[in-house]
Amino acid sequence: MARNTRVRVTLDQGALDRLSSRKMIQGLKAAGVVGEAAVKVELSQPGTGRTYTRNGVTHTASSPGSSPAVDTGTLRRSSGHEVRAGLGTGIVSIFANTEYALALEEGKGKLRGPRPFVSLLGTKHLTRLVAAFKRGARQ
């Protein structure tokens, strides 16, 4: 089974306690949709690294520190989100479920540095995730 690459965003527990479970789940679902879309956008950027030809197809790879460049689209297709909630708690997980997702994210194996895409949710896209959660919780 593939090891997932995931990011978890923890929100202010006091604010969550003031939400009904239904509102919390709506907020988590909205944040999940926005987070999954952000990952797919990151995984749709053109490469900025080495260009090579394999099986007659030219590919420009990603540079270390940049999100992985699209090659086959499998990584992008494997990304998704899930919401789990129960007894006043809720978690939205945004993931990429391929065997090589974690290696790309962390820069392991033959790579010469990480190619972050999921972890960017906790930095580059955090404001959008929080805004989506708030919008969703208000519905």
Coordinates of C-alpha atoms in Angstrom, one line a residue:
M1 CA 0.0 0.0 0.0
A2 CA 1.3 3.5 -0.9
R3 CA 2.3 5.8 1.9
N4 CA 0.2 9.0 1.6
T5 CA 1.5 12.4 1.7
R6 CA -0.8 14.5 3.9
V7 CA -1.0 17.8 5.6
R8 CA -3.2 18.6 8.6
V9 CA -4.3 22.0 9.5
T10 CA -5.4 22.6 13.1
L11 CA -7.8 25.4 13.8
D12 CA -8.6 27.2 17.0
Q13 CA -10.4 24.7 19.3
G14 CA -12.3 27.4 21.0
A15 CA -13.8 28.6 17.8
L16 CA -14.6 25.1 16.7
D17 CA -16.3 24.4 20.0
R18 CA -18.7 27.3 19.3
L19 CA -19.8 25.6 16.0
S20 CA -22.4 23.0 15.6
S21 CA -21.2 19.7 14.3
R22 CA -23.0 20.3 11.0
K23 CA -21.4 23.7 10.5
M24 CA -17.9 22.3 11.4
I25 CA -18.3 19.5 8.8
Q26 CA -19.5 22.0 6.2
G27 CA -16.4 24.1 6.9
L28 CA -14.1 21.1 6.7
K29 CA -15.7 20.0 3.4
A30 CA -15.2 23.4 1.9
A31 CA -11.6 23.6 3.1
G32 CA -11.0 20.1 1.6
V33 CA -12.3 21.1 -1.8
V34 CA -10.2 24.2 -1.9
G35 CA -7.1 22.3 -0.6
E36 CA -7.5 19.5 -3.1
A37 CA -7.9 22.1 -5.9
A38 CA -4.7 23.9 -4.7
V39 CA -2.7 20.7 -4.8
K40 CA -3.9 19.9 -8.3
V41 CA -2.9 23.4 -9.5
E42 CA 0.5 22.9 -7.9
L43 CA 0.8 19.6 -9.8
S44 CA -0.2 21.3 -13.1
Q45 CA 2.7 23.7 -13.3
P46 CA 5.3 23.3 -16.0
G47 CA 8.7 22.0 -15.1
T48 CA 11.7 24.4 -14.7
G49 CA 14.5 21.8 -14.4
R50 CA 16.2 19.4 -16.7
T51 CA 14.6 18.5 -20.1
Y52 CA 15.0 15.0 -21.4
T53 CA 13.3 12.6 -23.9
R54 CA 12.0 9.2 -22.8
N55 CA 10.1 6.9 -25.2
G56 CA 10.0 9.6 -27.8
V57 CA 8.3 12.1 -25.4
T58 CA 10.1 15.2 -24.2
H59 CA 9.6 16.1 -20.6
T60 CA 10.9 19.1 -18.5
A61 CA 11.3 18.0 -14.9
S62 CA 10.8 20.1 -11.8
S63 CA 13.6 21.9 -10.1
P64 CA 14.4 21.2 -6.4
G65 CA 12.0 23.3 -4.3
S66 CA 9.4 23.5 -7.0
S67 CA 6.2 21.4 -7.2
P68 CA 6.6 18.2 -9.3
A69 CA 6.1 18.8 -13.1
V70 CA 3.4 16.8 -14.8
D71 CA 4.7 13.8 -16.6
T72 CA 1.8 11.2 -16.7
G73 CA -0.7 13.0 -14.5
T74 CA -1.0 10.0 -12.2
L75 CA 0.1 12.0 -9.1
R76 CA -2.4 14.7 -9.8
R77 CA -5.2 12.2 -10.4
S78 CA -4.3 10.5 -7.1
S79 CA -4.8 13.6 -5.0
G80 CA -8.0 14.1 -3.1
H81 CA -9.5 14.9 0.3
E82 CA -11.6 13.2 3.0
V83 CA -13.4 14.6 6.0
R84 CA -13.8 12.6 9.2
A85 CA -15.8 13.9 12.1
G86 CA -17.2 12.5 15.3
L87 CA -17.9 13.6 18.9
G88 CA -17.1 17.3 18.4
T89 CA -13.9 16.7 16.4
G90 CA -13.2 16.9 12.8
I91 CA -10.3 16.4 10.4
V92 CA -9.9 17.2 6.8
S93 CA -7.1 15.3 5.1
I94 CA -5.8 16.4 1.7
F95 CA -3.6 13.8 0.2
A96 CA -1.7 12.3 -2.8
N97 CA -2.0 8.6 -2.9
T98 CA 0.8 7.2 -5.1
E99 CA 3.9 5.2 -4.1
Y100 CA 6.2 8.0 -5.0
A101 CA 4.3 11.0 -3.6
L102 CA 6.2 11.1 -0.3
A103 CA 9.5 10.7 -2.0
L104 CA 8.7 13.7 -4.2
E105 CA 7.4 15.8 -1.3
E106 CA 10.5 15.1 0.9
G107 CA 13.1 14.8 -1.9
K108 CA 14.1 11.2 -1.2
G109 CA 15.6 8.6 -3.5
K110 CA 17.3 9.8 -6.7
L111 CA 15.9 13.4 -6.3
R112 CA 18.3 16.2 -5.4
G113 CA 15.9 18.0 -3.1
P114 CA 12.2 18.1 -2.3
R115 CA 9.4 18.9 -4.7
P116 CA 6.8 20.1 -2.2
F117 CA 3.1 20.2 -3.2
V118 CA 1.0 19.0 -0.3
S119 CA 3.0 20.7 2.4
L120 CA 2.4 24.1 0.6
L121 CA -1.1 23.9 2.0
G122 CA 0.2 24.7 5.4
T123 CA 2.2 27.7 4.1
K124 CA 1.4 29.1 0.7
H125 CA -2.3 28.2 0.7
L126 CA -3.2 28.4 4.4
T127 CA -5.1 31.7 4.2
R128 CA -7.3 30.2 1.4
L129 CA -8.0 27.1 3.4
V130 CA -9.0 29.1 6.5
A131 CA -11.2 31.4 4.4
A132 CA -12.9 28.4 2.8
F133 CA -13.5 26.8 6.2
K134 CA -15.1 30.0 7.5
R135 CA -17.3 30.4 4.4
G136 CA -18.4 26.8 4.6
A137 CA -19.1 27.0 8.3
R138 CA -21.4 30.0 7.7
Q139 CA -23.6 28.3 5.1

